[in-house]
Amino acid sequence: MRSSSSSYRSFRARLAALLAGAATVGALLTAVAPAAQAADTPLRDLGAAKGKVIGTAVTGSKLTGTYGDLAGTQFGSLTPGNAMKWGSVEPTQGSFNWAEADQIVAFAQAHGQQVRGHTLVWHSQNPSWLTNGSWTSAQLSTLLQNHITTEAGRYRGKIAAWDVVNEPFNEDGTYRSTLWYDGLGADYIANALTWARAADPAAKLYINDYNVEGVNAKSTALYNLVKSLKERGVPIDGVGLQAHLILGQVPSTLQQNIQRFADLGVDVAITELDIRMALPADSTKLAQQKADYKAVTAACVAVARCVNLTVWGFADSDSWVDSTFPGYGAATPYDANYAPKPAYYGIAEALGGTTTPPPTGACTAVYGVGSQWNTGFTGNVTISCSGASLSSWKVTWTYGAGQQITQAWNAACTQSGAAVSCVNASYNGSVPDGGSVSFGFNASWSGSNPVPTVTLG
């Protein structure tokens, strides 16, 4: 296995140089890109030093190559993203498919990792035979008990924690109307927990939900449920705060909320962390994302009973966000080419990690003029990396003689007065180590074409 200091390449670059005169065909610009390397110590080891397990959701079929290397070396626990949901394991009544779930459990065992089971009872991703059936309460209860007994029993002793019940509440704190609640009443939750404990006595049992990260009506309903379950002697070991967050919106009461659950005598896990942003990503958004990831991690670090922090997919190429929230993405700690983003460093820094000083000269930008005429010209910029990578890029300059961008392709260019700004399109923000991207533009000019100063970052 490659060491983290050599295998996880840089993300961020600040490029600066002078634009050669557009009046000269083929004029060139070379820019030097300092780049930041990933923390030398893997996240799983940084977390362990703080008494935290740092995990990720994974897709079993991807656990090879770079994806498999990162999943195995950076994280201390794995959550099957879909492989343990009812629709995946029992698509036809009485016919089970454990292939991907078994694959993930075997990978985790081979890499000394925990497994978080996800999920035994949910209103979504259930097989059609179940959701379309006409069941009496007794039949539904038997189906649920058999499912929990079968799945939790299969992995008995191999699962550190189960998200037994997923998303039981509405936003106002009332119970969500689901197959389970409507057919069995609120005690489906207590029964599910009891059956799970019987099937796997060693696994920690969780209730998991979203929009419960801060103190609000929904998290208070979860708090009251957990308190009641404990008073009744129902087995409940923890609560999962999913933490599917939006850039700049980490709840100010996150740590307070984690602490109040801990004070009930249960563990807390951040179970599905991602922080989405409006695309395209840029340096400002990525800096905010780093601060947000750092804040969430720090809140967990601050509470002893916050035991696990799991990101919901570690790379942008394996994230559910883009297809679920159109126009949003770039939500994970790694870009689509598996290069660590500032968010990665935010997690590492909150866990006490440090960053290796960056190399220099890793990325270059070359500006060329393809053609020109008496009223205008066509230009292009190629950004290349060697020994580093980028998750996004931005090019800015200020014209000195009234030049005007009239059209651009493979970038979104805007001009305000003399100031021009070009950012990557949604599909070409990533520049992998050893790769390049280009964009072009048409511009008008009259009389002279002095050299502006160009900055890429």
Tab-separated table of C-alpha atoms in Angstrom:
chain	number	residue	atom	x	y	z
A	1	MET	CA	0.000	0.000	0.000
A	2	ARG	CA	1.446	3.370	-0.919
A	3	SER	CA	2.183	5.838	1.859
A	4	SER	CA	-0.228	8.726	2.245
A	5	SER	CA	2.510	11.317	1.800
A	6	SER	CA	3.353	10.014	-1.648
A	7	SER	CA	-0.002	8.814	-2.963
A	8	TYR	CA	-2.386	11.645	-2.194
A	9	ARG	CA	-1.574	14.515	-4.459
A	10	SER	CA	-2.186	18.159	-4.125
A	11	PHE	CA	-5.363	20.036	-4.633
A	12	ARG	CA	-5.012	23.740	-4.468
A	13	ALA	CA	-3.086	26.143	-6.604
A	14	ARG	CA	-2.411	29.832	-6.813
A	15	LEU	CA	-1.200	30.642	-10.307
A	16	ALA	CA	0.271	34.001	-11.256
A	17	ALA	CA	2.078	35.368	-14.322
A	18	LEU	CA	1.964	37.889	-17.111
A	19	LEU	CA	-0.193	37.562	-20.178
A	20	ALA	CA	1.824	37.863	-23.322
A	21	GLY	CA	0.514	40.420	-25.779
A	22	ALA	CA	-2.547	39.283	-27.730
A	23	ALA	CA	-1.153	41.130	-30.734
A	24	THR	CA	1.471	38.407	-31.106
A	25	VAL	CA	0.175	35.097	-32.412
A	26	GLY	CA	1.162	32.249	-30.089
A	27	ALA	CA	2.227	34.493	-27.214
A	28	LEU	CA	2.640	32.398	-24.081
A	29	LEU	CA	1.992	32.690	-20.378
A	30	THR	CA	3.576	30.352	-17.866
A	31	ALA	CA	2.252	30.351	-14.311
A	32	VAL	CA	3.674	28.536	-11.305
A	33	ALA	CA	1.222	26.680	-9.037
A	34	PRO	CA	2.123	26.031	-5.425
A	35	ALA	CA	0.129	22.999	-4.296
A	36	ALA	CA	-0.888	21.569	-0.931
A	37	GLN	CA	-0.294	17.927	-0.114
A	38	ALA	CA	-2.584	15.740	1.952
A	39	ALA	CA	-1.810	15.370	5.636
A	40	ASP	CA	0.912	12.794	6.207
A	41	THR	CA	-1.178	10.916	8.768
A	42	PRO	CA	-4.321	9.204	7.422
A	43	LEU	CA	-7.652	10.436	8.753
A	44	ARG	CA	-8.340	7.103	10.456
A	45	ASP	CA	-5.148	7.446	12.520
A	46	LEU	CA	-5.796	11.094	13.364
A	47	GLY	CA	-9.277	10.131	14.482
A	48	ALA	CA	-8.059	7.204	16.551
A	49	ALA	CA	-5.714	9.519	18.436
A	50	LYS	CA	-8.782	11.568	19.418
A	51	GLY	CA	-10.900	8.538	20.244
A	52	LYS	CA	-12.986	8.930	17.072
A	53	VAL	CA	-13.635	6.541	14.207
A	54	ILE	CA	-13.514	8.321	10.836
A	55	GLY	CA	-15.540	6.502	8.220
A	56	THR	CA	-16.981	6.677	4.738
A	57	ALA	CA	-19.877	5.220	2.806
A	58	VAL	CA	-18.697	3.034	-0.057
A	59	THR	CA	-19.881	1.263	-3.181
A	60	GLY	CA	-18.674	-2.331	-3.215
A	61	SER	CA	-17.924	-2.527	-6.931
A	62	LYS	CA	-15.536	0.423	-6.690
A	63	LEU	CA	-13.295	-1.015	-3.968
A	64	THR	CA	-10.294	-1.385	-6.279
A	65	GLY	CA	-7.535	0.871	-7.580
A	66	THR	CA	-7.220	4.370	-6.141
A	67	TYR	CA	-10.748	4.299	-4.711
A	68	GLY	CA	-9.977	1.097	-2.846
A	69	ASP	CA	-6.593	2.400	-1.672
A	70	LEU	CA	-8.142	5.541	-0.209
A	71	ALA	CA	-11.094	3.712	1.315
A	72	GLY	CA	-8.746	1.247	2.971
A	73	THR	CA	-6.046	3.592	4.226
A	74	GLN	CA	-7.887	6.800	5.099
A	75	PHE	CA	-10.932	5.467	6.950
A	76	GLY	CA	-11.525	3.360	10.041
A	77	SER	CA	-15.087	2.327	9.241
A	78	LEU	CA	-17.178	1.618	6.156
A	79	THR	CA	-20.900	2.088	5.649
A	80	PRO	CA	-22.491	0.271	2.706
A	81	GLY	CA	-24.149	3.074	0.778
A	82	ASN	CA	-26.934	0.873	-0.600
A	83	ALA	CA	-25.879	-2.754	-0.257
A	84	MET	CA	-27.634	-3.495	3.051
A	85	LYS	CA	-30.957	-1.788	2.333
A	86	TRP	CA	-34.020	-4.012	2.060
A	87	GLY	CA	-34.478	-3.504	-1.671
A	88	SER	CA	-30.875	-4.579	-2.277
A	89	VAL	CA	-30.764	-7.683	-0.096
A	90	GLU	CA	-34.287	-9.051	-0.691
A	91	PRO	CA	-35.522	-7.732	-4.048
A	92	THR	CA	-37.874	-10.714	-4.333
A	93	GLN	CA	-39.631	-12.106	-1.291
A	94	GLY	CA	-37.585	-14.936	0.152
A	95	SER	CA	-34.753	-14.489	-2.375
A	96	PHE	CA	-31.660	-12.824	-0.938
A	97	ASN	CA	-28.657	-11.164	-2.564
A	98	TRP	CA	-25.810	-10.614	-0.139
A	99	ALA	CA	-23.009	-10.255	-2.698
A	100	GLU	CA	-22.162	-6.563	-2.346
A	101	ALA	CA	-22.782	-6.451	1.397
A	102	ASP	CA	-20.498	-9.460	1.878
A	103	GLN	CA	-17.872	-7.822	-0.328
A	104	ILE	CA	-17.824	-4.661	1.796
A	105	VAL	CA	-17.668	-6.598	5.060
A	106	ALA	CA	-14.785	-8.695	3.730
A	107	PHE	CA	-12.914	-5.584	2.558
A	108	ALA	CA	-13.352	-3.976	5.970
A	109	GLN	CA	-12.100	-7.062	7.760
A	110	ALA	CA	-9.052	-7.202	5.479
A	111	HIS	CA	-8.244	-3.566	6.257
A	112	GLY	CA	-8.883	-3.610	10.006
A	113	GLN	CA	-12.038	-1.503	9.738
A	114	GLN	CA	-15.384	-1.418	11.459
A	115	VAL	CA	-18.644	-1.715	9.515
A	116	ARG	CA	-21.695	0.463	10.163
A	117	GLY	CA	-24.801	-1.413	9.034
A	118	HIS	CA	-27.253	0.733	7.093
A	119	THR	CA	-30.210	0.298	7.411
A	120	LEU	CA	-32.743	-2.246	8.778
A	121	VAL	CA	-35.964	-0.188	8.833
A	122	TRP	CA	-36.620	2.656	6.402
A	123	HIS	CA	-39.531	4.007	4.394
A	124	SER	CA	-37.465	4.213	1.199
A	125	GLN	CA	-35.614	1.785	-1.096
A	126	ASN	CA	-37.877	-1.073	-0.118
A	127	PRO	CA	-38.754	-3.784	-2.679
A	128	SER	CA	-41.999	-3.418	-4.583
A	129	TRP	CA	-43.320	-6.735	-3.274
A	130	LEU	CA	-43.216	-5.238	0.200
A	131	THR	CA	-44.531	-1.746	-0.515
A	132	ASN	CA	-47.283	-2.939	-2.864
A	133	GLY	CA	-48.492	-5.740	-0.625
A	134	SER	CA	-51.694	-5.734	1.413
A	135	TRP	CA	-50.557	-6.731	4.874
A	136	THR	CA	-52.336	-7.046	8.177
A	137	SER	CA	-50.535	-5.580	11.181
A	138	ALA	CA	-49.591	-9.076	12.295
A	139	GLN	CA	-48.186	-9.957	8.880
A	140	LEU	CA	-46.239	-6.702	8.659
A	141	SER	CA	-44.782	-7.233	12.103
A	142	THR	CA	-43.701	-10.746	11.156
A	143	LEU	CA	-42.099	-9.517	7.929
A	144	LEU	CA	-40.154	-6.851	9.786
A	145	GLN	CA	-39.007	-9.168	12.542
A	146	ASN	CA	-37.911	-11.799	10.045
A	147	HIS	CA	-36.003	-9.243	7.975
A	148	ILE	CA	-34.143	-7.839	10.984
A	149	THR	CA	-33.417	-11.301	12.348
A	150	THR	CA	-32.157	-12.548	8.994
A	151	GLU	CA	-29.924	-9.593	8.096
A	152	ALA	CA	-28.574	-8.676	11.514
A	153	GLY	CA	-28.156	-12.361	12.249
A	154	ARG	CA	-26.163	-12.951	9.060
A	155	TYR	CA	-23.591	-10.350	10.098
A	156	ARG	CA	-23.675	-11.096	13.807
A	157	GLY	CA	-20.356	-10.138	15.345
A	158	LYS	CA	-19.199	-8.352	12.184
A	159	ILE	CA	-21.100	-5.050	12.500
A	160	ALA	CA	-19.972	-2.411	14.978
A	161	ALA	CA	-23.211	-0.423	14.815
A	162	TRP	CA	-26.557	-0.650	13.023
A	163	ASP	CA	-28.714	2.233	11.857
A	164	VAL	CA	-31.693	0.177	12.936
A	165	VAL	CA	-34.376	2.783	12.235
A	166	ASN	CA	-33.789	5.468	9.605
A	167	GLU	CA	-35.642	8.779	9.294
A	168	PRO	CA	-38.711	8.229	11.493
A	169	PHE	CA	-39.658	11.913	11.883
A	170	ASN	CA	-41.179	14.771	9.906
A	171	GLU	CA	-39.604	18.222	10.086
A	172	ASP	CA	-42.096	19.359	12.753
A	173	GLY	CA	-41.229	16.445	15.022
A	174	THR	CA	-44.301	14.314	14.271
A	175	TYR	CA	-43.885	10.738	13.157
A	176	ARG	CA	-43.471	10.259	9.433
A	177	SER	CA	-46.336	8.436	7.755
A	178	THR	CA	-44.729	5.238	6.458
A	179	LEU	CA	-45.530	1.617	5.833
A	180	TRP	CA	-44.210	0.886	9.311
A	181	TYR	CA	-45.788	3.694	11.308
A	182	ASP	CA	-49.130	3.450	9.561
A	183	GLY	CA	-49.259	-0.322	9.908
A	184	LEU	CA	-47.688	-0.855	13.314
A	185	GLY	CA	-47.798	2.451	15.194
A	186	ALA	CA	-44.896	4.192	16.907
A	187	ASP	CA	-43.820	1.024	18.703
A	188	TYR	CA	-42.375	-0.342	15.466
A	189	ILE	CA	-39.241	1.514	16.550
A	190	ALA	CA	-38.999	-0.159	19.960
A	191	ASN	CA	-39.760	-3.542	18.454
A	192	ALA	CA	-37.134	-3.130	15.737
A	193	LEU	CA	-34.493	-2.254	18.310
A	194	THR	CA	-35.467	-5.210	20.488
A	195	TRP	CA	-35.316	-7.640	17.556
A	196	ALA	CA	-31.962	-6.236	16.438
A	197	ARG	CA	-30.482	-6.712	19.911
A	198	ALA	CA	-31.628	-10.330	19.931
A	199	ALA	CA	-30.124	-10.933	16.482
A	200	ASP	CA	-26.735	-9.333	17.260
A	201	PRO	CA	-26.173	-8.570	20.947
A	202	ALA	CA	-22.744	-6.987	20.366
A	203	ALA	CA	-23.759	-4.360	17.781
A	204	LYS	CA	-24.512	-0.812	18.884
A	205	LEU	CA	-28.065	0.133	17.916
A	206	TYR	CA	-28.840	3.579	16.480
A	207	ILE	CA	-31.748	5.686	15.309
A	208	ASN	CA	-30.613	7.831	12.366
A	209	ASP	CA	-32.179	10.958	10.820
A	210	TYR	CA	-31.436	14.126	8.840
A	211	ASN	CA	-32.005	17.789	9.764
A	212	VAL	CA	-31.451	16.834	13.397
A	213	GLU	CA	-27.924	18.255	13.602
A	214	GLY	CA	-28.920	21.415	15.486
A	215	VAL	CA	-31.446	21.966	18.256
A	216	ASN	CA	-34.845	22.156	16.553
A	217	ALA	CA	-38.296	20.559	16.620
A	218	LYS	CA	-37.160	17.447	14.790
A	219	SER	CA	-34.058	16.835	16.904
A	220	THR	CA	-36.065	17.478	20.065
A	221	ALA	CA	-38.582	14.824	18.982
A	222	LEU	CA	-35.668	12.421	18.492
A	223	TYR	CA	-34.289	13.407	21.894
A	224	ASN	CA	-37.632	12.749	23.562
A	225	LEU	CA	-37.972	9.392	21.805
A	226	VAL	CA	-34.523	8.252	22.913
A	227	LYS	CA	-35.218	9.404	26.465
A	228	SER	CA	-38.492	7.479	26.497
A	229	LEU	CA	-36.925	4.334	25.034
A	230	LYS	CA	-34.211	4.339	27.673
A	231	GLU	CA	-36.782	4.842	30.441
A	232	ARG	CA	-38.714	1.848	29.082
A	233	GLY	CA	-35.622	-0.331	28.954
A	234	VAL	CA	-35.644	-0.609	25.155
A	235	PRO	CA	-32.132	-1.231	23.770
A	236	ILE	CA	-30.839	2.015	22.236
A	237	ASP	CA	-27.123	2.800	22.137
A	238	GLY	CA	-26.813	5.843	19.912
A	239	VAL	CA	-28.238	8.470	17.611
A	240	GLY	CA	-27.036	9.214	14.119
A	241	LEU	CA	-27.004	12.783	12.832
A	242	GLN	CA	-26.817	12.446	9.057
A	243	ALA	CA	-25.409	15.933	8.374
A	244	HIS	CA	-26.276	16.388	4.704
A	245	LEU	CA	-25.469	20.092	4.934
A	246	ILE	CA	-25.439	23.120	2.653
A	247	LEU	CA	-22.366	25.335	2.332
A	248	GLY	CA	-22.178	27.917	5.116
A	249	GLN	CA	-25.078	26.416	7.058
A	250	VAL	CA	-23.489	24.329	9.817
A	251	PRO	CA	-25.934	24.715	12.739
A	252	SER	CA	-24.578	26.908	15.500
A	253	THR	CA	-26.100	24.507	18.044
A	254	LEU	CA	-24.435	21.370	16.655
A	255	GLN	CA	-22.085	20.773	19.581
A	256	GLN	CA	-24.821	21.631	22.077
A	257	ASN	CA	-27.117	19.122	20.393
A	258	ILE	CA	-24.471	16.382	20.370
A	259	GLN	CA	-23.861	17.025	24.050
A	260	ARG	CA	-27.527	16.803	25.067
A	261	PHE	CA	-27.840	13.386	23.445
A	262	ALA	CA	-24.607	12.291	25.105
A	263	ASP	CA	-26.040	13.439	28.420
A	264	LEU	CA	-28.882	10.936	27.931
A	265	GLY	CA	-26.253	8.201	28.086
A	266	VAL	CA	-26.065	7.311	24.390
A	267	ASP	CA	-23.331	7.614	21.797
A	268	VAL	CA	-23.591	10.046	18.885
A	269	ALA	CA	-22.324	9.562	15.339
A	270	ILE	CA	-22.141	11.938	12.396
A	271	THR	CA	-23.301	9.310	9.936
A	272	GLU	CA	-23.648	10.785	6.415
A	273	LEU	CA	-21.669	14.003	6.270
A	274	ASP	CA	-21.456	15.940	3.033
A	275	ILE	CA	-21.579	19.682	2.393
A	276	ARG	CA	-22.954	20.662	-0.994
A	277	MET	CA	-22.414	23.927	-2.845
A	278	ALA	CA	-23.907	25.632	-5.874
A	279	LEU	CA	-21.789	24.743	-8.897
A	280	PRO	CA	-19.301	25.575	-10.195
A	281	ALA	CA	-16.955	25.340	-7.254
A	282	ASP	CA	-14.457	28.151	-6.787
A	283	SER	CA	-11.729	28.992	-4.314
A	284	THR	CA	-14.068	30.998	-2.059
A	285	LYS	CA	-16.643	28.214	-1.850
A	286	LEU	CA	-13.990	25.574	-1.272
A	287	ALA	CA	-12.491	27.634	1.549
A	288	GLN	CA	-15.913	27.914	3.173
A	289	GLN	CA	-16.419	24.183	2.723
A	290	LYS	CA	-13.132	23.536	4.484
A	291	ALA	CA	-14.260	25.709	7.392
A	292	ASP	CA	-17.586	23.875	7.525
A	293	TYR	CA	-16.018	20.411	7.542
A	294	LYS	CA	-13.609	21.576	10.202
A	295	ALA	CA	-16.455	22.949	12.333
A	296	VAL	CA	-18.463	19.724	12.153
A	297	THR	CA	-15.419	17.618	12.988
A	298	ALA	CA	-14.444	19.931	15.837
A	299	ALA	CA	-17.943	19.672	17.339
A	300	CYS	CA	-17.606	15.891	17.371
A	301	VAL	CA	-14.097	16.047	18.807
A	302	ALA	CA	-15.373	18.269	21.629
A	303	VAL	CA	-17.851	15.673	22.932
A	304	ALA	CA	-16.407	12.426	24.274
A	305	ARG	CA	-19.458	10.357	23.304
A	306	CYS	CA	-19.356	11.484	19.675
A	307	VAL	CA	-17.680	8.295	18.543
A	308	ASN	CA	-17.831	8.252	14.752
A	309	LEU	CA	-17.741	10.752	11.894
A	310	THR	CA	-18.619	9.245	8.506
A	311	VAL	CA	-18.619	11.090	5.183
A	312	TRP	CA	-21.273	9.985	2.704
A	313	GLY	CA	-18.868	9.027	-0.048
A	314	PHE	CA	-15.393	10.522	0.019
A	315	ALA	CA	-15.071	11.563	-3.654
A	316	ASP	CA	-17.251	13.846	-5.756
A	317	SER	CA	-17.481	11.121	-8.405
A	318	ASP	CA	-19.217	8.835	-5.899
A	319	SER	CA	-21.651	11.354	-4.402
A	320	TRP	CA	-25.432	11.230	-4.517
A	321	VAL	CA	-25.695	15.031	-4.381
A	322	ASP	CA	-25.370	15.993	-8.050
A	323	SER	CA	-28.235	13.767	-9.195
A	324	THR	CA	-30.456	14.626	-6.216
A	325	PHE	CA	-29.928	18.389	-6.000
A	326	PRO	CA	-29.574	19.761	-9.558
A	327	GLY	CA	-27.052	22.589	-9.741
A	328	TYR	CA	-25.328	21.483	-6.527
A	329	GLY	CA	-22.341	19.226	-5.966
A	330	ALA	CA	-18.643	19.157	-4.998
A	331	ALA	CA	-19.884	17.960	-1.600
A	332	THR	CA	-17.169	15.563	-0.451
A	333	PRO	CA	-13.551	15.822	0.815
A	334	TYR	CA	-12.006	14.547	-2.464
A	335	ASP	CA	-12.580	15.697	-6.022
A	336	ALA	CA	-13.694	13.439	-8.870
A	337	ASN	CA	-10.062	12.482	-9.550
A	338	TYR	CA	-9.467	11.456	-5.920
A	339	ALA	CA	-7.371	14.503	-5.091
A	340	PRO	CA	-7.945	15.859	-1.568
A	341	LYS	CA	-9.810	19.164	-1.469
A	342	PRO	CA	-9.535	21.847	1.221
A	343	ALA	CA	-12.391	20.027	2.998
A	344	TYR	CA	-10.037	17.092	3.562
A	345	TYR	CA	-7.610	19.381	5.339
A	346	GLY	CA	-10.461	20.824	7.402
A	347	ILE	CA	-11.194	17.372	8.801
A	348	ALA	CA	-7.504	16.633	9.324
A	349	GLU	CA	-6.838	19.927	11.089
A	350	ALA	CA	-9.797	19.499	13.448
A	351	LEU	CA	-8.332	16.110	14.368
A	352	GLY	CA	-4.956	17.680	15.129
A	353	GLY	CA	-3.272	16.876	11.826
A	354	THR	CA	-0.753	19.002	9.983
A	355	THR	CA	-0.181	19.584	6.282
A	356	THR	CA	3.040	18.870	4.432
A	357	PRO	CA	4.545	22.033	2.888
A	358	PRO	CA	3.452	22.277	-0.736
A	359	PRO	CA	5.634	21.620	-3.746
A	360	THR	CA	6.045	24.356	-6.323
A	361	GLY	CA	5.948	24.438	-10.095
A	362	ALA	CA	3.290	21.730	-10.229
A	363	CYS	CA	0.716	23.465	-12.448
A	364	THR	CA	1.142	25.772	-15.395
A	365	ALA	CA	-1.154	27.910	-17.516
A	366	VAL	CA	-0.356	28.649	-21.134
A	367	TYR	CA	-2.126	31.450	-22.987
A	368	GLY	CA	-2.111	31.460	-26.742
A	369	VAL	CA	-3.620	33.545	-29.539
A	370	GLY	CA	-4.950	31.352	-32.283
A	371	SER	CA	-5.806	34.172	-34.662
A	372	GLN	CA	-6.306	37.927	-34.731
A	373	TRP	CA	-7.571	40.638	-37.028
A	374	ASN	CA	-7.850	44.408	-36.985
A	375	THR	CA	-10.853	44.490	-34.608
A	376	GLY	CA	-10.418	41.363	-32.518
A	377	PHE	CA	-8.680	38.122	-31.694
A	378	THR	CA	-9.262	34.545	-30.535
A	379	GLY	CA	-7.407	33.372	-27.441
A	380	ASN	CA	-7.158	30.162	-25.444
A	381	VAL	CA	-5.758	29.096	-22.094
A	382	THR	CA	-4.548	25.597	-21.245
A	383	ILE	CA	-4.068	24.682	-17.586
A	384	SER	CA	-1.822	21.654	-16.994
A	385	CYS	CA	-0.662	19.885	-13.836
A	386	SER	CA	2.252	17.576	-13.128
A	387	GLY	CA	2.779	16.519	-9.526
A	388	ALA	CA	-0.420	18.217	-8.402
A	389	SER	CA	-4.110	18.430	-9.266
A	390	LEU	CA	-6.923	20.951	-9.138
A	391	SER	CA	-10.603	20.614	-8.246
A	392	SER	CA	-11.543	23.953	-9.756
A	393	TRP	CA	-9.904	26.931	-11.398
A	394	LYS	CA	-10.462	30.606	-11.968
A	395	VAL	CA	-8.700	33.017	-14.296
A	396	THR	CA	-8.827	36.778	-13.803
A	397	TRP	CA	-7.211	39.766	-15.481
A	398	THR	CA	-7.785	43.448	-16.080
A	399	TYR	CA	-7.641	44.833	-19.597
A	400	GLY	CA	-5.765	48.064	-20.177
A	401	ALA	CA	-7.084	49.405	-23.475
A	402	GLY	CA	-10.788	48.708	-23.706
A	403	GLN	CA	-10.581	45.100	-24.872
A	404	GLN	CA	-13.897	43.250	-24.499
A	405	ILE	CA	-14.648	39.521	-24.218
A	406	THR	CA	-17.458	38.757	-26.645
A	407	GLN	CA	-17.746	34.978	-26.417
A	408	ALA	CA	-16.200	32.119	-24.402
A	409	TRP	CA	-16.343	28.327	-24.498
A	410	ASN	CA	-15.452	25.679	-21.911
A	411	ALA	CA	-15.526	28.386	-19.253
A	412	ALA	CA	-17.953	30.902	-17.824
A	413	CYS	CA	-16.451	34.325	-18.454
A	414	THR	CA	-17.789	37.615	-17.172
A	415	GLN	CA	-16.465	41.119	-17.641
A	416	SER	CA	-17.212	44.178	-15.537
A	417	GLY	CA	-15.528	47.230	-16.968
A	418	ALA	CA	-11.967	46.163	-17.609
A	419	ALA	CA	-12.041	43.232	-15.152
A	420	VAL	CA	-12.444	39.753	-16.655
A	421	SER	CA	-13.129	36.576	-14.677
A	422	CYS	CA	-13.326	33.070	-16.172
A	423	VAL	CA	-14.221	30.006	-14.074
A	424	ASN	CA	-14.439	26.375	-15.019
A	425	ALA	CA	-17.599	24.882	-16.472
A	426	SER	CA	-19.449	22.230	-14.462
A	427	TYR	CA	-17.713	19.467	-16.408
A	428	ASN	CA	-14.066	20.573	-16.505
A	429	GLY	CA	-13.137	21.922	-13.084
A	430	SER	CA	-10.882	18.987	-12.263
A	431	VAL	CA	-7.347	18.987	-13.637
A	432	PRO	CA	-5.777	15.638	-12.714
A	433	ASP	CA	-2.110	15.108	-12.069
A	434	GLY	CA	-0.649	14.680	-15.546
A	435	GLY	CA	-3.717	16.155	-17.265
A	436	SER	CA	-4.899	19.463	-18.660
A	437	VAL	CA	-8.015	21.428	-19.580
A	438	SER	CA	-8.472	24.335	-21.979
A	439	PHE	CA	-10.901	27.114	-22.620
A	440	GLY	CA	-11.114	29.704	-25.349
A	441	PHE	CA	-12.624	33.104	-26.055
A	442	ASN	CA	-13.155	35.765	-28.658
A	443	ALA	CA	-12.447	39.387	-27.798
A	444	SER	CA	-12.544	42.749	-29.516
A	445	TRP	CA	-9.804	45.391	-29.476
A	446	SER	CA	-9.029	48.608	-31.199
A	447	GLY	CA	-5.782	50.438	-31.663
A	448	SER	CA	-3.603	48.699	-29.100
A	449	ASN	CA	-3.499	45.540	-27.033
A	450	PRO	CA	-1.298	46.084	-23.980
A	451	VAL	CA	-0.264	43.192	-21.753
A	452	PRO	CA	-2.552	42.661	-18.745
A	453	THR	CA	-1.527	40.752	-15.627
A	454	VAL	CA	-3.287	37.386	-15.400
A	455	THR	CA	-3.997	35.410	-12.223
A	456	LEU	CA	-5.204	31.822	-12.165
A	457	GLY	CA	-6.282	30.131	-8.982
